Amino acid sequence: MLLRQWLRSAAAFSAPRAHSGCSTTPKRKLPEDGLQLSDFIKESSRKQRQKAIIPSIEDTKEYLNPEDLNGNGRTVCYVTYGCQMNVSDMEIVRSIMTKYGFVETEQKEKADIVLLMTCSIRDGAEKKVWNQLKLIRGNAVNRRQIVGVLGCMAERVRHGLLEKRNLVHLVAGPDSYRDLPRLVAVATGGSNAINVQLSLDETYADVQPIRVNAESKTAFISIMRGCDNMCTYCVVPFTRGRERSRPIDSIVEEVRILRNQGYKQITLLGQNVNSYRDMSSMDFASTSSEGVPGFKTVYKPKTGGLTFTTLLEKVSDVAPDVRFRFTSPHPKDFPMQLIELIASRSNLCKQLHLPAQSGDDETLERMGRGYTRDLYLRLVDDIRQILPNVSLTSDFIAGFCGETEEAHQNTLSLIQAVRYSFCFVFPYSMRGKTRAHHRLTDDVPEEVKNRRHLDLTTVFREEALKLNQALIGTQQTVLIEGKSRRDESFSFGRIDGGEKAIFNNSELLLQPGQYARVSITDATSQSLKARLIGVSNI
Ligand code: SAH
Ligand code: SF4
Ligand code: F3S
C-alpha cells in the first residue's frame, strides 16, 4: 500500500477517536482518561492483562508497507527531562529508532525529528517542557520538523499536547515506544499521531539500549516498570501504569554484556525497584512476601516469583568486578535477607535510598505511605546493625496538604536523627487524578512551602557535612567516572557509599572505569577531596 493511502487509513482510525488511548484500535480500550484510582484497586486477572496489551506493529502491519516505517537516514535529536528511568527509556527509544534507520543528531534546530522525554512529577517539570517546546518551534530551521513528546507528560496531558498543533505533532506514552516509527510516519503525513495506551506486560526486555555517557563506564538497567503503591500525592502510577518486572534471565544477560564491554558500575532501575518480582519463571525458589514487618501496602502482599534479593545475588555473582547500585526503592521492601546479602558482597554498594517523604505520623498517614515514623526509624536501626557504615539518602516533600508547623518540625528532627548523606527535597505540587487531588486541600501557602523546603535542605546539609567530615583521614575506593571540568589533571568518581570524590590524577593517569584507592583530605556537604594512593580492586 502506498504511504499516502495507508496514512489516510491510519488517520481515519485516529481522527474520530480524539480521546481514546491509541491511534490504532486497541482490543480493550482503557478508560478515556487512562488509568484511574479504581484500576489500581481492582486486581486484574491474567486474561484481562493479555487484553490490555497494545497492538504491536506486527498486529497493525496489514495497514503498513514496511518501507513506510523506514527512517531512511532522517535525523533525530533526543532531549531528556526527569528521572533516571527517563534516561534509561531514552536509551531504549534510541535503539528502536536506530534499528529503523533514523540517525541521531545534536543539532536540534536542523533535525528532522525532535523527541522530548518528559516528566510530570510536579507542575514545574511540565512548565519546563512547554517552554522548551516554544523554543524548539521558534528556533527550528527545518520548517517541516516533527516534534514528539514522550514519557510521563505524554501519558498525562495526552491530546492536550496536540491541541497546540504548531508545537507538538506526536505523543507517545511510556509503553508505546515500539510504535514510534509508525507514529512518525503518521505525523509525517500531516495527521496527529498519538499512542498513550498503557500495558500490563511491556518491559522492553528484548531491546538492547543504546547507552549514553558510555565513556564513564557506568550504565543503567531498567528491571521493572510502573508502581502499585498509590502514594496519595503521586502521579507516577497514572503515568507509568501497573507494576511489572523483566524476566531475571534477560537482566542477567544484559549485565554479562555490559561487563564484557568494560562497564564497572550498573544501577538497577525501577519506580519501585525493590518490589521487583519475576513472575515469568517456573523456578519459584523464593516465594516469601519479602515485606518489612509492620509496613502496609494498599494491595495484597505479593507472593511467588523470583524476588529482588534473588536478582541481586545473581547479578553480583555474574559480574564480581562491577559495582551495583539500585534506585528508587520503597522502604517497605527491605527484608533483612536483602541487607545481609548487601553486607556479604563487596560489589553491592553500601548505599541505600530510603525515601521517607515526612517524619510526621499524621502526614505519613495522609500520604498513604504505609509506615509510621517509629517503624521507619526501626528499619534504619536494623539496617545499621548489619551495615554500620551504610550511606543513607532520602526524598522529602515540603508542605503537603494539611502539614502543620509541628509536622514540619517532626520531619526536621527525623533528618537529624537519621543523618542522611543526601536528600532530595521538593515543595509539594498538587497533581490531577491523585487521591490527594480528590480528597485533600492544597492548603500550605507557597511561601511557607518554600521556607520549609529551605529548612529541610539546610538541616540535611548540616548533617551531610558532619558525615563527610568524619570520612577525612579514611581510605576509600573510588570508581573513576571522568575528568574535572575545571582542571583536567583532576579526576572524579564515587566512593562505595555514593559520595563524589575529586583527586589529582596527574601522576598515575588512571582512566574512567578503573578503581582508585584514595585517602580523604577534605569535605564539604556535597563532595570530598582526596589524595590518590594507587590502583585498587573493587
Ligand atoms: N518511586 C520513588 C519516587 C518517584 S518520584 C519513590 O517512591 O521513592 C520521586 C520523588 O518525587 C518522590 O519520592 C517524592 O518525594 C517526590 N514527589 C512525588 N510526587 C510529588 C508531588 N506531587 N509534589 C512534590 N514532590 C513529589
Ligand atoms: Fe510515587 Fe509512591 Fe510509587 Fe514512589 S512509591 S512512584 S512516590 S506512588
Ligand atoms: Fe517524572 Fe515520570 Fe520519572 S513523572 S520522576 S519522569 S517516573
XYZ file of C-alpha atoms in Angstrom, residues 185-520:
336
model
C 5.055 8.035 9.602
C 1.568 9.230 10.629
C 2.917 12.631 11.733
C 4.941 12.943 8.510
C 1.685 12.564 6.595
C 0.273 15.547 8.474
C -2.033 13.709 10.916
C -1.942 13.760 14.686
C -0.047 10.743 15.950
C -0.791 9.509 19.440
C -0.380 6.278 21.365
C -0.785 6.519 25.115
C -2.054 3.006 25.748
C -0.529 1.593 28.922
C 0.433 -2.054 29.005
C 0.445 -4.570 31.815
C 3.340 -6.542 30.336
C 5.666 -4.255 28.369
C 9.205 -4.229 29.825
C 11.259 -3.782 26.610
C 13.234 -6.791 27.836
C 14.384 -7.686 24.315
C 15.507 -4.178 23.324
C 19.255 -3.671 23.679
C 19.552 0.003 24.761
C 21.992 2.385 23.052
C 23.786 3.834 26.072
C 24.557 7.478 26.638
C 27.503 8.550 28.756
C 29.283 5.289 27.862
C 32.710 6.840 28.495
C 32.018 6.938 32.254
C 31.744 3.119 32.243
C 28.538 3.376 34.254
C 25.178 2.151 32.972
C 21.517 1.839 33.925
C 19.411 -1.279 33.532
C 15.628 -0.993 33.884
C 14.439 -4.076 35.766
C 10.809 -3.209 36.432
C 8.271 -0.585 35.395
C 5.232 1.047 36.963
C 4.102 1.446 40.542
C 1.195 -0.032 42.525
C 1.802 1.943 45.723
C -0.546 4.837 45.103
C 1.021 7.330 47.488
C -1.739 9.922 47.626
C 0.366 12.803 46.237
C 1.972 10.977 43.332
C 1.118 10.907 39.635
C 3.564 8.117 38.719
C 1.079 5.209 38.986
C -1.103 7.063 36.444
C 1.707 7.939 34.042
C 3.664 4.702 34.261
C 0.885 2.220 34.959
C 0.870 -1.030 36.880
C 3.954 -2.736 38.253
C 5.623 -5.404 36.103
C 9.095 -6.928 36.165
C 11.509 -8.065 33.491
C 12.420 -11.752 33.402
C 15.521 -12.340 35.519
C 17.473 -14.071 32.726
C 17.194 -11.073 30.398
C 18.656 -8.837 33.131
C 21.496 -11.238 33.944
C 22.310 -11.439 30.223
C 22.415 -7.634 29.919
C 24.753 -7.492 32.933
C 27.039 -10.047 31.279
C 27.142 -7.993 28.056
C 27.893 -4.744 29.906
C 30.655 -6.389 31.912
C 32.252 -7.715 28.709
C 32.121 -4.171 27.330
C 34.120 -2.914 30.319
C 31.328 -1.293 32.362
C 32.184 -1.048 36.064
C 29.005 0.283 37.641
C 25.446 -0.776 36.951
C 22.439 0.919 38.537
C 19.311 -1.228 38.541
C 16.280 0.964 37.940
C 12.570 0.898 38.638
C 9.896 3.229 40.049
C 9.723 0.736 42.857
C 12.872 -1.196 42.238
C 12.980 -3.465 45.289
C 9.443 -4.698 44.787
C 10.871 -6.489 41.705
C 9.250 -9.884 41.235
C 9.839 -12.048 38.164
C 6.613 -13.993 37.755
C 7.581 -15.406 34.352
C 9.942 -18.066 35.661
C 8.873 -21.590 36.567
C 11.654 -21.649 39.150
C 9.696 -20.293 42.119
C 12.508 -20.850 44.595
C 11.675 -17.705 46.530
C 8.031 -17.297 47.450
C 8.024 -15.127 50.571
C 6.287 -11.741 50.504
C 9.622 -10.005 51.407
C 7.879 -7.096 53.136
C 9.182 -5.372 56.274
C 7.024 -6.341 59.297
C 4.525 -3.600 60.171
C 4.741 -1.810 56.796
C 1.391 -1.806 54.987
C 0.501 -1.709 51.304
C -2.700 -0.721 49.509
C -2.527 -4.023 47.632
C -2.497 -7.640 48.816
C 1.093 -8.729 49.670
C 2.664 -10.140 46.525
C 3.983 -13.671 46.756
C 5.604 -16.140 44.386
C 8.146 -15.494 41.664
C 11.773 -14.502 41.984
C 12.432 -11.542 44.252
C 14.824 -8.606 44.236
C 17.158 -10.380 46.681
C 17.478 -13.307 44.269
C 18.139 -10.928 41.376
C 20.852 -9.006 43.272
C 22.547 -12.240 44.266
C 22.604 -13.423 40.642
C 23.930 -10.206 39.112
C 26.554 -9.857 41.816
C 27.773 -13.407 41.011
C 27.856 -12.804 37.260
C 29.888 -9.576 37.469
C 32.053 -9.687 40.602
C 34.195 -6.708 39.498
C 31.188 -4.476 38.755
C 29.612 -2.244 41.393
C 25.840 -2.453 41.720
C 23.504 0.254 42.973
C 19.727 0.447 42.706
C 17.066 3.157 42.693
C 14.349 4.077 43.547
C 13.306 1.689 46.292
C 10.443 1.855 48.781
C 11.210 1.308 52.498
C 8.537 -1.405 52.737
C 10.577 -3.794 50.544
C 13.799 -4.082 52.558
C 13.770 -7.565 54.110
C 16.770 -8.350 56.285
C 17.912 -11.091 53.831
C 18.461 -8.290 51.320
C 20.502 -6.219 53.793
C 22.538 -9.297 54.784
C 23.236 -10.049 51.132
C 24.463 -6.471 50.588
C 26.698 -6.799 53.682
C 28.226 -10.030 52.383
C 29.175 -8.831 48.859
C 31.881 -6.286 48.105
C 30.288 -5.373 44.759
C 26.895 -4.433 46.257
C 27.345 -0.798 47.286
C 26.693 0.193 50.884
C 24.363 2.975 49.839
C 20.607 2.793 50.298
C 17.951 5.255 49.227
C 15.183 5.171 51.838
C 12.601 7.788 50.750
C 10.852 8.919 53.946
C 8.779 11.847 52.492
C 7.891 13.056 56.019
C 8.819 12.432 59.652
C 5.319 13.046 60.952
C 2.815 10.242 61.540
C -0.309 12.136 60.542
C 1.292 13.434 57.360
C 2.592 9.950 56.526
C -0.918 8.613 57.032
C -2.399 11.220 54.671
C 0.342 10.444 52.153
C -0.606 6.758 52.279
C 2.993 5.684 52.806
C 2.082 2.625 54.885
C 4.502 3.233 57.789
C 4.933 5.410 60.848
C 7.952 7.434 61.938
C 8.809 4.745 64.520
C 8.641 1.910 62.016
C 10.870 3.857 59.648
C 13.401 4.629 62.400
C 13.352 0.973 63.467
C 14.131 -0.042 59.889
C 17.059 2.415 59.830
C 18.374 0.919 63.105
C 18.014 -2.644 61.817
C 19.868 -1.721 58.624
C 22.674 0.000 60.568
C 23.059 -3.057 62.834
C 24.018 -5.057 59.758
C 25.615 -2.268 57.676
C 27.166 0.132 60.216
C 28.825 2.327 57.567
C 25.914 2.486 55.150
C 25.203 5.823 53.431
C 21.514 6.617 53.541
C 19.735 9.029 51.218
C 16.096 10.096 51.087
C 13.298 12.109 49.437
C 11.130 14.623 51.326
C 8.104 16.688 50.371
C 7.706 20.137 51.951
C 4.204 21.475 52.587
C 1.970 18.513 51.768
C -1.794 19.039 52.293
C -2.563 19.728 55.950
C 1.106 19.821 57.046
C 1.323 21.883 60.259
C 4.384 23.639 61.645
C 4.662 20.860 64.235
C 4.563 18.212 61.499
C 7.334 20.081 59.684
C 9.419 20.117 62.904
C 8.927 16.340 63.128
C 10.409 15.973 59.643
C 13.386 18.144 60.584
C 14.007 16.021 63.671
C 13.790 12.816 61.618
C 16.514 14.147 59.296
C 18.664 14.939 62.343
C 18.013 11.518 63.851
C 18.820 9.527 60.706
C 21.737 11.628 59.321
C 21.447 11.262 55.553
C 24.352 11.789 53.201
C 21.972 13.313 50.654
C 18.280 14.255 50.416
C 16.111 15.321 47.509
C 13.630 17.868 48.857
C 10.595 19.017 46.838
C 7.888 21.601 47.531
C 4.525 19.842 47.224
C 2.764 20.235 43.883
C -0.856 19.048 43.602
C -1.353 16.623 40.693
C -4.633 15.761 38.986
C -6.105 12.245 39.360
C -4.230 11.546 42.610
C -6.066 10.691 45.802
C -4.848 13.949 47.342
C -6.426 15.825 44.444
C -9.754 14.083 45.053
C -9.808 14.207 48.836
C -7.386 16.752 50.311
C -6.779 20.501 50.119
C -3.524 22.048 48.977
C -3.624 24.431 51.931
C 0.018 25.269 52.681
C 0.814 28.670 51.114
C 3.615 28.748 48.504
C 5.892 30.930 50.634
C 5.522 28.513 53.576
C 6.320 25.545 51.315
C 9.408 27.378 50.075
C 10.567 28.252 53.583
C 10.077 24.643 54.771
C 11.889 23.427 51.667
C 14.834 25.618 52.641
C 14.711 24.422 56.299
C 14.820 20.769 55.223
C 17.694 21.393 52.798
C 19.685 23.328 55.400
C 19.301 20.619 58.047
C 20.137 17.695 55.775
C 23.253 19.613 54.528
C 24.408 20.237 58.114
C 24.212 16.509 58.840
C 25.770 15.563 55.488
C 28.706 17.888 56.213
C 29.320 16.140 59.545
C 29.165 12.716 57.889
C 31.562 13.773 55.130
C 33.962 15.380 57.607
C 34.034 12.105 59.563
C 35.481 10.494 56.411
C 38.585 12.747 56.451
C 41.642 10.570 57.052
C 39.937 7.337 55.925
C 40.902 5.399 52.813
C 38.224 4.752 50.193
C 37.902 3.082 46.801
C 36.719 5.406 44.040
C 35.390 4.260 40.684
C 36.695 6.926 38.277
C 33.971 8.398 36.045
C 35.721 11.294 34.316
C 37.904 14.396 34.466
C 37.101 17.539 36.388
C 35.847 20.293 34.053
C 37.771 22.938 35.946
C 41.160 21.215 35.919
C 41.952 18.287 33.622
C 44.630 16.921 35.967
C 41.847 16.128 38.476
C 39.545 13.126 38.164
C 36.238 12.487 39.868
C 34.279 9.422 40.815
C 32.260 7.967 43.665
C 33.216 6.104 46.803
C 31.262 2.948 47.661
C 28.684 4.986 49.643
C 27.977 7.149 46.586
C 29.659 10.394 47.744
C 31.517 12.230 44.995
C 35.325 12.417 45.410
C 37.799 14.574 43.445
C 41.564 13.968 43.360
C 44.714 14.858 41.437
C 45.347 12.090 38.930
C 48.253 13.688 37.027
C 50.802 11.108 38.210
C 49.064 7.797 37.545
C 46.631 8.987 34.845
C 44.054 6.366 35.814
C 41.151 6.149 33.371
C 37.335 6.058 33.777
C 36.356 2.510 34.696
C 39.423 1.986 36.916
C 39.195 1.752 40.688
C 41.499 4.122 42.605
C 42.486 3.878 46.268
C 42.382 7.348 47.815
C 42.744 9.000 51.188
C 40.100 11.624 52.018
